[in-house]
Coordinates of N, CA and C in Angstrom, one line a residue:
M20 N 8.3 -13.0 21.7 CA 8.9 -12.7 20.4 C 8.1 -11.8 19.5
T21 N 8.7 -10.9 18.8 CA 8.0 -10.1 17.9 C 8.1 -10.6 16.4
L22 N 7.1 -10.2 15.6 CA 7.2 -10.6 14.2 C 8.4 -9.9 13.5
T23 N 9.0 -10.6 12.6 CA 10.0 -10.0 11.7 C 9.4 -9.8 10.4
V24 N 9.7 -8.6 9.8 CA 9.2 -8.2 8.5 C 10.3 -7.8 7.6
Y25 N 10.4 -8.5 6.5 CA 11.4 -8.1 5.4 C 10.7 -7.1 4.5
L26 N 11.3 -6.0 4.4 CA 10.7 -4.9 3.6 C 11.7 -3.9 3.1
H27 N 11.2 -2.9 2.3 CA 11.9 -1.7 2.0 C 10.9 -0.6 2.3
P28 N 11.3 0.5 3.0 CA 10.3 1.5 3.3 C 9.7 2.3 2.2
L29 N 10.4 2.3 1.0 CA 9.8 3.0 -0.1 C 8.7 2.2 -0.9
S30 N 8.7 0.9 -0.6 CA 7.8 0.0 -1.3 C 6.3 0.3 -0.8
S31 N 5.4 0.5 -1.8 CA 4.0 0.7 -1.5 C 3.4 -0.4 -0.7
Y32 N 3.8 -1.7 -1.0 CA 3.2 -2.8 -0.3 C 3.8 -3.0 1.1
S33 N 5.0 -2.6 1.2 CA 5.6 -2.5 2.6 C 4.9 -1.5 3.4
Q34 N 4.7 -0.3 2.9 CA 4.0 0.7 3.6 C 2.6 0.3 4.0
K35 N 1.9 -0.4 3.1 CA 0.6 -1.0 3.4 C 0.6 -1.9 4.6
A36 N 1.5 -2.8 4.6 CA 1.6 -3.8 5.7 C 2.0 -3.1 7.0
I37 N 3.0 -2.2 7.0 CA 3.4 -1.7 8.3 C 2.5 -0.7 8.9
S38 N 1.6 -0.1 8.0 CA 0.6 0.8 8.5 C -0.4 0.0 9.4
A39 N -0.6 -1.2 9.0 CA -1.5 -2.1 9.9 C -0.8 -2.4 11.2
F40 N 0.5 -2.6 11.2 CA 1.2 -2.8 12.5 C 1.1 -1.6 13.4
Y41 N 1.3 -0.4 12.8 CA 1.2 0.8 13.6 C -0.3 1.1 14.0
E42 N -1.2 0.8 13.1 CA -2.6 1.0 13.5 C -3.0 0.1 14.7
K43 N -2.5 -1.1 14.7 CA -2.9 -2.1 15.7 C -1.9 -2.0 16.9
D44 N -0.8 -1.2 16.8 CA 0.2 -1.1 17.8 C 0.8 -2.5 18.1
V45 N 1.1 -3.2 17.1 CA 1.8 -4.5 17.2 C 3.3 -4.3 16.9
P46 N 4.2 -4.7 17.9 CA 5.6 -4.5 17.6 C 6.1 -5.5 16.6
F47 N 7.1 -5.0 15.9 CA 7.8 -5.9 14.8 C 9.2 -5.5 14.6
T48 N 10.0 -6.4 14.1 CA 11.4 -6.2 13.8 C 11.6 -6.1 12.3
V49 N 12.3 -5.1 11.8 CA 12.5 -4.9 10.4 C 13.8 -5.5 10.0
K50 N 13.7 -6.2 8.8 CA 14.9 -6.7 8.1 C 14.9 -6.0 6.8
M51 N 15.8 -5.0 6.7 CA 15.8 -4.1 5.5 C 16.3 -4.8 4.3
L52 N 15.6 -4.7 3.2 CA 16.0 -5.3 1.9 C 16.5 -4.2 1.0
D53 N 17.8 -4.0 1.1 CA 18.5 -3.0 0.3 C 19.7 -3.7 -0.4
N54 N 19.6 -5.0 -0.7 CA 20.7 -5.8 -1.3 C 21.9 -6.0 -0.5
S55 N 21.9 -5.6 0.8 CA 23.0 -5.9 1.6 C 22.9 -7.3 2.2
E56 N 24.1 -7.8 2.5 CA 24.2 -9.1 3.1 C 24.4 -9.0 4.6
P57 N 23.9 -10.0 5.4 CA 23.4 -11.3 4.9 C 21.9 -11.3 4.7
V58 N 21.2 -10.2 4.9 CA 19.8 -10.2 4.8 C 19.3 -10.6 3.4
A59 N 20.0 -10.1 2.3 CA 19.5 -10.5 1.0 C 19.5 -12.0 0.7
S60 N 20.6 -12.6 1.1 CA 20.6 -14.1 0.9 C 19.6 -14.8 1.8
E61 N 19.5 -14.3 3.0 CA 18.5 -14.9 4.0 C 17.1 -14.8 3.4
F62 N 16.8 -13.6 2.9 CA 15.5 -13.4 2.3 C 15.2 -14.3 1.1
A63 N 16.2 -14.4 0.2 CA 16.1 -15.3 -1.0 C 15.9 -16.7 -0.6
A64 N 16.6 -17.2 0.4 CA 16.4 -18.6 0.8 C 15.0 -18.8 1.5
L65 N 14.6 -17.8 2.2 CA 13.3 -17.9 2.9 C 12.1 -17.8 1.9
W66 N 12.2 -17.0 0.9 CA 11.1 -16.7 0.0 C 11.7 -16.5 -1.5
P67 N 11.9 -17.6 -2.2 CA 12.5 -17.6 -3.5 C 11.8 -16.7 -4.5
V68 N 10.5 -16.5 -4.3 CA 9.7 -15.6 -5.2 C 10.3 -14.2 -5.1
K69 N 10.9 -13.8 -4.0 CA 11.6 -12.5 -3.8 C 10.7 -11.3 -3.9
K70 N 9.4 -11.5 -3.6 CA 8.5 -10.3 -3.6 C 8.3 -10.0 -2.1
F71 N 8.3 -8.7 -1.8 CA 8.2 -8.3 -0.4 C 7.0 -7.3 -0.3
P72 N 6.5 -7.2 0.9 CA 7.0 -7.6 2.2 C 6.6 -9.1 2.5
V73 N 7.4 -9.7 3.4 CA 7.2 -11.0 3.9 C 7.4 -10.9 5.4
A74 N 6.6 -11.6 6.2 CA 6.7 -11.6 7.6 C 7.0 -13.1 8.1
V75 N 7.7 -13.2 9.3 CA 7.9 -14.5 9.9 C 7.5 -14.3 11.3
D76 N 6.7 -15.3 11.8 CA 6.2 -15.3 13.2 C 6.2 -16.7 13.7
E77 N 7.1 -16.9 14.7 CA 7.2 -18.3 15.3 C 7.3 -19.4 14.2
G78 N 8.1 -19.1 13.3 CA 8.4 -20.1 12.2 C 7.4 -20.1 11.1
R79 N 6.3 -19.3 11.2 CA 5.3 -19.2 10.1 C 5.8 -18.1 9.1
L80 N 5.7 -18.5 7.9 CA 6.0 -17.5 6.8 C 4.7 -16.9 6.3
I81 N 4.6 -15.6 6.3 CA 3.4 -14.9 5.9 C 3.8 -14.0 4.7
F82 N 3.2 -14.2 3.6 CA 3.6 -13.4 2.4 C 2.4 -12.5 1.9
E83 N 2.8 -11.5 1.1 CA 1.9 -10.5 0.6 C 1.3 -9.6 1.7
A84 N 1.2 -8.3 1.3 CA 0.8 -7.3 2.3 C -0.6 -7.6 2.9
T85 N -1.5 -8.0 2.0 CA -2.9 -8.4 2.4 C -2.8 -9.6 3.4
G86 N -2.0 -10.6 3.0 CA -1.8 -11.8 3.8 C -1.3 -11.4 5.2
I87 N -0.4 -10.5 5.3 CA 0.2 -10.1 6.6 C -0.8 -9.4 7.4
I88 N -1.6 -8.5 6.8 CA -2.7 -7.8 7.6 C -3.8 -8.8 8.0
E89 N -4.1 -9.8 7.2 CA -5.1 -10.8 7.6 C -4.5 -11.6 8.8
Y90 N -3.3 -11.9 8.7 CA -2.6 -12.6 9.8 C -2.6 -11.8 11.1
L91 N -2.3 -10.5 11.0 CA -2.3 -9.7 12.2 C -3.7 -9.6 12.8
E92 N -4.7 -9.6 11.9 CA -6.1 -9.5 12.4 C -6.5 -10.8 13.2
A93 N -6.0 -11.9 12.7 CA -6.3 -13.2 13.4 C -5.4 -13.3 14.7
R94 N -4.2 -12.9 14.6 CA -3.3 -13.0 15.7 C -3.6 -12.0 16.9
Y95 N -4.0 -10.8 16.5 CA -4.3 -9.7 17.4 C -5.7 -9.1 17.2
P96 N -6.7 -9.9 17.4 CA -8.1 -9.5 17.1 C -8.6 -8.4 17.9
G97 N -8.0 -8.2 19.1 CA -8.5 -7.2 20.0 C -8.0 -5.8 19.8
A98 N -7.1 -5.7 18.9 CA -6.4 -4.3 18.7 C -6.8 -3.7 17.4
A99 N -7.6 -2.6 17.5 CA -7.9 -1.8 16.3 C -8.3 -2.7 15.1
R100 N -9.4 -3.2 15.1 CA -9.8 -4.1 14.0 C -9.8 -3.5 12.7
L101 N -9.2 -4.1 11.7 CA -9.1 -3.6 10.3 C -10.0 -4.4 9.4
I102 N -10.5 -5.5 9.8 CA -11.5 -6.3 9.1 C -12.7 -6.5 10.0
P103 N -13.9 -6.1 9.6 CA -15.1 -6.2 10.4 C -15.4 -7.7 10.7
Q104 N -16.0 -7.9 11.8 CA -16.4 -9.3 12.2 C -17.6 -9.7 11.4
D105 N -18.5 -8.8 11.0 CA -19.6 -9.1 10.2 C -19.2 -9.6 8.8
P106 N -19.6 -10.8 8.4 CA -19.1 -11.3 7.1 C -19.3 -10.5 5.9
L107 N -20.5 -9.8 5.8 CA -20.8 -9.0 4.6 C -19.9 -7.7 4.6
K108 N -19.8 -7.1 5.8 CA -18.9 -5.9 5.9 C -17.4 -6.3 5.6
A109 N -17.0 -7.5 6.1 CA -15.7 -7.9 5.8 C -15.5 -8.1 4.4
A110 N -16.5 -8.7 3.7 CA -16.3 -8.9 2.2 C -16.2 -7.6 1.5
E111 N -16.9 -6.6 2.0 CA -16.8 -5.2 1.3 C -15.4 -4.7 1.5
V112 N -14.8 -4.8 2.7 CA -13.5 -4.3 3.0 C -12.5 -5.0 2.1
R113 N -12.6 -6.3 2.0 CA -11.7 -7.1 1.2 C -11.8 -6.8 -0.3
M114 N -13.0 -6.5 -0.7 CA -13.2 -6.2 -2.1 C -12.5 -4.8 -2.5
W115 N -12.6 -3.9 -1.6 CA -12.0 -2.6 -1.9 C -10.5 -2.6 -1.7
D116 N -10.0 -3.5 -0.8 CA -8.6 -3.8 -0.8 C -8.1 -4.2 -2.1
R117 N -8.8 -5.1 -2.8 CA -8.4 -5.6 -4.1 C -8.5 -4.5 -5.1
F118 N -9.5 -3.6 -5.0 CA -9.6 -2.5 -5.9 C -8.3 -1.6 -5.9
F119 N -7.8 -1.3 -4.8 CA -6.6 -0.4 -4.7 C -5.3 -1.2 -5.2
D120 N -5.2 -2.5 -4.9 CA -4.1 -3.2 -5.4 C -4.1 -3.4 -6.9
N121 N -5.3 -3.8 -7.4 CA -5.4 -4.2 -8.8 C -5.7 -3.1 -9.8
Y122 N -6.4 -2.1 -9.4 CA -6.8 -1.0 -10.3 C -6.2 0.3 -10.1
I123 N -5.5 0.5 -9.0 CA -4.7 1.7 -8.8 C -3.2 1.3 -8.8
S124 N -2.8 0.3 -8.0 CA -1.4 0.0 -8.0 C -0.8 -0.7 -9.2
T125 N -1.6 -1.6 -9.8 CA -1.1 -2.3 -11.0 C -0.8 -1.4 -12.1
P126 N -1.7 -0.5 -12.6 CA -1.3 0.3 -13.7 C -0.2 1.3 -13.3
Q127 N -0.2 1.8 -12.1 CA 0.9 2.7 -11.6 C 2.2 2.0 -11.7
Q128 N 2.3 0.8 -11.2 CA 3.6 0.1 -11.2 C 4.0 -0.4 -12.6
Q129 N 3.1 -0.6 -13.5 CA 3.4 -0.9 -14.9 C 4.1 0.2 -15.6
I130 N 3.7 1.4 -15.3 CA 4.3 2.6 -15.9 C 5.7 2.7 -15.3
V131 N 5.9 2.6 -14.0 CA 7.2 2.6 -13.4 C 8.1 1.6 -14.0
M132 N 7.6 0.3 -14.1 CA 8.4 -0.8 -14.6 C 8.8 -0.5 -16.0
S133 N 8.0 0.1 -16.8 CA 8.4 0.4 -18.2 C 9.6 1.3 -18.3
V134 N 9.6 2.3 -17.4 CA 10.8 3.2 -17.3 C 12.0 2.5 -16.8
L135 N 11.8 1.6 -15.8 CA 13.0 0.9 -15.2 C 13.6 0.0 -16.2
K136 N 12.8 -0.5 -17.2 CA 13.3 -1.4 -18.2 C 13.8 -0.6 -19.4
G137 N 13.9 0.7 -19.3 CA 14.5 1.5 -20.4 C 13.5 2.1 -21.3
G138 N 12.3 1.9 -21.1 CA 11.2 2.4 -22.0 C 10.9 3.8 -21.6
S139 N 9.9 4.4 -22.3 CA 9.5 5.7 -22.1 C 8.1 5.7 -21.4
A140 N 8.0 6.7 -20.5 CA 6.7 6.9 -19.8 C 5.6 7.4 -20.8
D141 N 6.0 7.8 -21.9 CA 5.1 8.4 -22.9 C 4.7 7.4 -24.0
S142 N 5.1 6.1 -23.8 CA 4.8 5.1 -24.8 C 3.3 4.8 -24.9
E143 N 2.8 4.2 -26.0 CA 1.4 3.8 -26.1 C 1.0 2.9 -25.0
A144 N 1.8 2.0 -24.6 CA 1.5 1.1 -23.5 C 1.2 1.8 -22.2
C145 N 2.1 2.8 -21.9 CA 1.9 3.6 -20.7 C 0.7 4.5 -20.8
D146 N 0.3 4.9 -22.0 CA -0.9 5.7 -22.2 C -2.1 4.9 -21.8
A147 N -2.1 3.6 -22.1 CA -3.2 2.7 -21.8 C -3.2 2.5 -20.3
W148 N -2.1 2.4 -19.6 CA -2.1 2.3 -18.2 C -2.6 3.6 -17.5
R149 N -2.2 4.7 -18.1 CA -2.7 6.0 -17.5 C -4.3 6.1 -17.7
Q150 N -4.8 5.6 -18.8 CA -6.2 5.6 -19.0 C -6.9 4.7 -17.9
D151 N -6.2 3.6 -17.6 CA -6.8 2.7 -16.6 C -6.8 3.4 -15.2
L152 N -5.8 4.2 -15.0 CA -5.8 5.0 -13.7 C -6.9 6.0 -13.7
E153 N -7.1 6.7 -14.9 CA -8.2 7.7 -15.0 C -9.6 7.0 -14.7
T154 N -9.7 5.8 -15.2 CA -11.0 5.1 -14.9 C -11.1 4.8 -13.5
A155 N -10.0 4.3 -12.8 CA -10.1 4.0 -11.4 C -10.3 5.2 -10.6
Y156 N -9.7 6.4 -10.9 CA -10.0 7.6 -10.2 C -11.4 8.0 -10.3
A157 N -12.0 7.8 -11.4 CA -13.5 8.2 -11.6 C -14.4 7.3 -10.8
V158 N -14.0 6.0 -10.7 CA -14.8 5.0 -9.9 C -14.7 5.4 -8.5
L159 N -13.5 5.7 -8.0 CA -13.2 6.1 -6.6 C -13.9 7.4 -6.3
E160 N -14.0 8.3 -7.2 CA -14.6 9.6 -6.9 C -16.1 9.4 -6.5
K161 N -16.8 8.5 -7.3 CA -18.2 8.2 -7.0 C -18.3 7.5 -5.7
R162 N -17.4 6.6 -5.4 CA -17.4 5.7 -4.2 C -17.3 6.6 -3.0
M163 N -16.4 7.6 -3.0 CA -16.0 8.3 -1.8 C -17.0 9.5 -1.5
A164 N -17.9 9.7 -2.3 CA -18.9 10.8 -2.1 C -19.7 10.5 -0.8
G165 N -19.5 11.4 0.2 CA -20.2 11.2 1.5 C -19.6 10.2 2.4
R166 N -18.4 9.7 2.1 CA -17.7 8.7 2.9 C -16.4 9.2 3.5
E167 N -16.1 8.7 4.6 CA -14.8 9.1 5.2 C -13.7 8.0 4.8
W168 N -14.1 6.8 4.9 CA -13.2 5.7 4.6 C -13.7 4.8 3.5
A169 N -12.9 4.0 2.9 CA -13.3 3.3 1.7 C -14.4 2.3 1.9
A170 N -14.5 1.6 3.0 CA -15.5 0.6 3.3 C -15.8 0.7 4.8
G171 N -17.1 0.7 5.1 CA -17.5 0.8 6.5 C -17.3 2.1 7.1
E172 N -17.4 2.2 8.4 CA -17.4 3.5 9.2 C -16.0 3.8 9.7
S173 N -15.1 2.8 9.7 CA -13.8 3.0 10.3 C -12.6 2.7 9.4
F174 N -11.5 3.1 9.7 CA -10.2 2.8 9.0 C -10.1 1.3 8.9
S175 N -9.7 0.8 7.7 CA -9.7 -0.7 7.6 C -8.5 -1.1 6.7
L176 N -8.5 -2.4 6.5 CA -7.6 -3.0 5.5 C -7.6 -2.3 4.2
A177 N -8.8 -1.9 3.7 CA -8.9 -1.2 2.4 C -8.2 0.1 2.4
D178 N -8.2 0.8 3.6 CA -7.5 2.1 3.6 C -6.0 1.9 3.8
C179 N -5.6 0.8 4.4 CA -4.1 0.5 4.5 C -3.6 0.4 3.0
A180 N -4.4 -0.2 2.2 CA -4.0 -0.4 0.8 C -4.1 1.0 0.0
A181 N -5.1 1.7 0.3 CA -5.4 3.0 -0.5 C -4.3 4.0 -0.3
A182 N -3.8 4.1 0.9 CA -2.8 5.2 1.2 C -1.6 5.2 0.3
P183 N -0.8 4.1 0.3 CA 0.4 4.2 -0.5 C 0.0 4.1 -2.0
M184 N -1.0 3.4 -2.4 CA -1.4 3.3 -3.8 C -1.8 4.6 -4.4
L185 N -2.5 5.4 -3.6 CA -2.9 6.8 -4.1 C -1.7 7.7 -4.1
L186 N -0.9 7.6 -3.1 CA 0.3 8.4 -3.1 C 1.1 8.3 -4.3
Y187 N 1.5 7.0 -4.7 CA 2.4 6.8 -5.8 C 1.6 6.9 -7.1
A188 N 0.3 6.7 -7.1 CA -0.5 6.9 -8.4 C -0.4 8.3 -8.8
D189 N -0.6 9.2 -7.8 CA -0.5 10.7 -8.1 C 0.9 11.1 -8.5
W190 N 1.9 10.5 -7.9 CA 3.3 10.8 -8.4 C 3.5 10.3 -9.8
T191 N 2.8 9.3 -10.2 CA 3.0 8.7 -11.5 C 2.1 9.3 -12.6
H192 N 0.9 9.5 -12.3 CA -0.1 10.1 -13.2 C -1.0 11.0 -12.3
P193 N -0.7 12.3 -12.2 CA -1.3 13.2 -11.3 C -2.9 13.1 -11.3
I194 N -3.4 13.0 -10.1 CA -4.9 13.0 -9.9 C -5.4 14.4 -10.2
D195 N -6.3 14.5 -11.2 CA -6.9 15.7 -11.6 C -7.6 16.4 -10.4
P196 N -7.4 17.7 -10.2 CA -8.1 18.4 -9.1 C -9.6 18.3 -9.1
A197 N -10.1 18.0 -10.3 CA -11.6 17.8 -10.4 C -12.1 16.6 -9.6
F198 N -11.2 15.7 -9.3 CA -11.6 14.5 -8.5 C -11.5 15.0 -7.0
K199 N -12.4 15.8 -6.6 CA -12.3 16.4 -5.2 C -12.5 15.4 -4.1
E200 N -13.3 14.4 -4.3 CA -13.5 13.4 -3.3 C -12.2 12.5 -3.1
V201 N -11.6 12.2 -4.3 CA -10.4 11.4 -4.2 C -9.3 12.2 -3.5
W202 N -9.2 13.5 -3.8 CA -8.2 14.3 -3.2 C -8.4 14.4 -1.7
A203 N -9.7 14.6 -1.3 CA -10.0 14.7 0.1 C -9.7 13.4 0.9
Y204 N -10.0 12.3 0.2 CA -9.7 11.0 0.8 C -8.2 10.8 0.9
R205 N -7.4 11.1 -0.2 CA -6.0 11.0 -0.1 C -5.4 11.8 1.0
T206 N -5.9 13.0 1.2 CA -5.4 13.9 2.3 C -5.6 13.3 3.6
R207 N -6.8 12.7 3.8 CA -7.1 12.0 5.1 C -6.2 10.9 5.3
L208 N -5.9 10.1 4.3 CA -5.0 8.9 4.4 C -3.6 9.3 4.8
L209 N -3.1 10.4 4.1 CA -1.7 10.8 4.4 C -1.6 11.4 5.8
A210 N -2.7 11.9 6.4 CA -2.7 12.4 7.7 C -2.9 11.4 8.8
R211 N -3.4 10.2 8.4 CA -3.6 9.1 9.4 C -2.3 8.8 10.1
P212 N -2.2 8.9 11.4 CA -0.9 8.7 12.1 C -0.2 7.4 11.7
S213 N -0.9 6.3 11.5 CA -0.2 5.0 11.2 C 0.4 5.1 9.8
Y214 N -0.2 5.7 8.8 CA 0.4 5.8 7.5 C 1.4 7.0 7.5
A215 N 1.1 8.1 8.2 CA 2.1 9.2 8.2 C 3.5 8.7 8.8
R216 N 3.4 7.8 9.7 CA 4.7 7.2 10.3 C 5.4 6.4 9.2
A217 N 4.6 5.5 8.5 CA 5.3 4.8 7.4 C 5.8 5.7 6.3
L218 N 5.1 6.7 6.0 CA 5.6 7.6 5.0 C 6.8 8.4 5.4
D219 N 6.9 8.8 6.7 CA 8.1 9.4 7.2 C 9.3 8.5 7.1
E220 N 9.1 7.3 7.3 CA 10.2 6.3 7.3 C 10.7 6.1 5.8
A221 N 9.9 6.4 4.9 CA 10.3 6.3 3.5 C 11.0 7.5 2.9
R222 N 10.8 8.7 3.6 CA 11.4 9.9 3.0 C 12.8 9.9 2.7
P223 N 13.7 9.3 3.5 CA 15.1 9.2 3.1 C 15.4 8.5 1.7
Y224 N 14.4 7.8 1.2 CA 14.6 7.0 0.0 C 13.8 7.6 -1.2
R225 N 13.2 8.7 -1.0 CA 12.4 9.3 -2.1 C 13.1 9.5 -3.4
H226 N 14.4 9.8 -3.3 CA 15.2 10.0 -4.5 C 15.3 8.8 -5.4
L227 N 14.9 7.6 -4.8 CA 15.0 6.4 -5.6 C 13.8 6.1 -6.5
F228 N 12.7 7.0 -6.3 CA 11.5 6.8 -7.1 C 11.9 7.1 -8.6
P229 N 11.7 6.1 -9.4 CA 12.2 6.2 -10.8 C 11.7 7.4 -11.6
L230 N 10.5 7.9 -11.3 CA 10.0 9.0 -12.1 C 10.2 10.4 -11.4
G231 N 10.9 10.3 -10.3 CA 11.1 11.5 -9.5 C 10.0 11.8 -8.6
A232 N 10.3 12.1 -7.3 CA 9.2 12.4 -6.3 C 8.9 13.9 -6.4
P233 N 7.6 14.2 -6.7 CA 7.3 15.6 -6.8 C 7.2 16.3 -5.5
E234 N 7.5 17.6 -5.5 CA 7.5 18.3 -4.2 C 6.0 18.7 -3.9
G235 N 5.7 18.7 -2.6 CA 4.4 19.2 -2.2 C 3.2 18.3 -2.5
R236 N 3.5 17.0 -2.8 CA 2.4 16.1 -3.1 C 2.4 14.9 -2.2
D237 N 2.9 15.1 -1.0 CA 2.8 14.0 0.0 C 2.2 14.5 1.3

């Protein structure tokens, strides 16, 4: 039996999770969350929190993108490791995973949510979120100097997080060209076959991005 994943391809956290499946070459079945029945009701009953992605494997419920990737690593340890076995290196990978979720994705999504709720992307609140993104971009610029990936020598959980978060962050608050290390890293991430596949699957839904998907920035 293969894992079943409830997701939407445009979702950054869905892209984060399925990039790990593709990186590790683990088969999975998609249950598309587009408000259609019976999947919508099935998902609501399974996970009343209604945040996705969520995976199910042999009766086990696995929630949150990071949780799903951690589960994949435990379930399929021999395939393209995304979390190092060394505890200190693993801690570094997990720390940078949190960086991308908390300091890149959170302010980006707050700006989008403000617009979805009828507010303006030019509000003072959104200005504060944009400043948070600028701070995170500057931190990442220093981090990526001389590095290929966010943590360690190989593509990891942290990079699974970074790819969609930097994609949508740039769509929401463009990354200044002066952040050359960030741009080079973003380019590598978007070219990674596992993430490129997830991104291609999202292309038919780009028109749903609330702020408008810019041309030539993917």
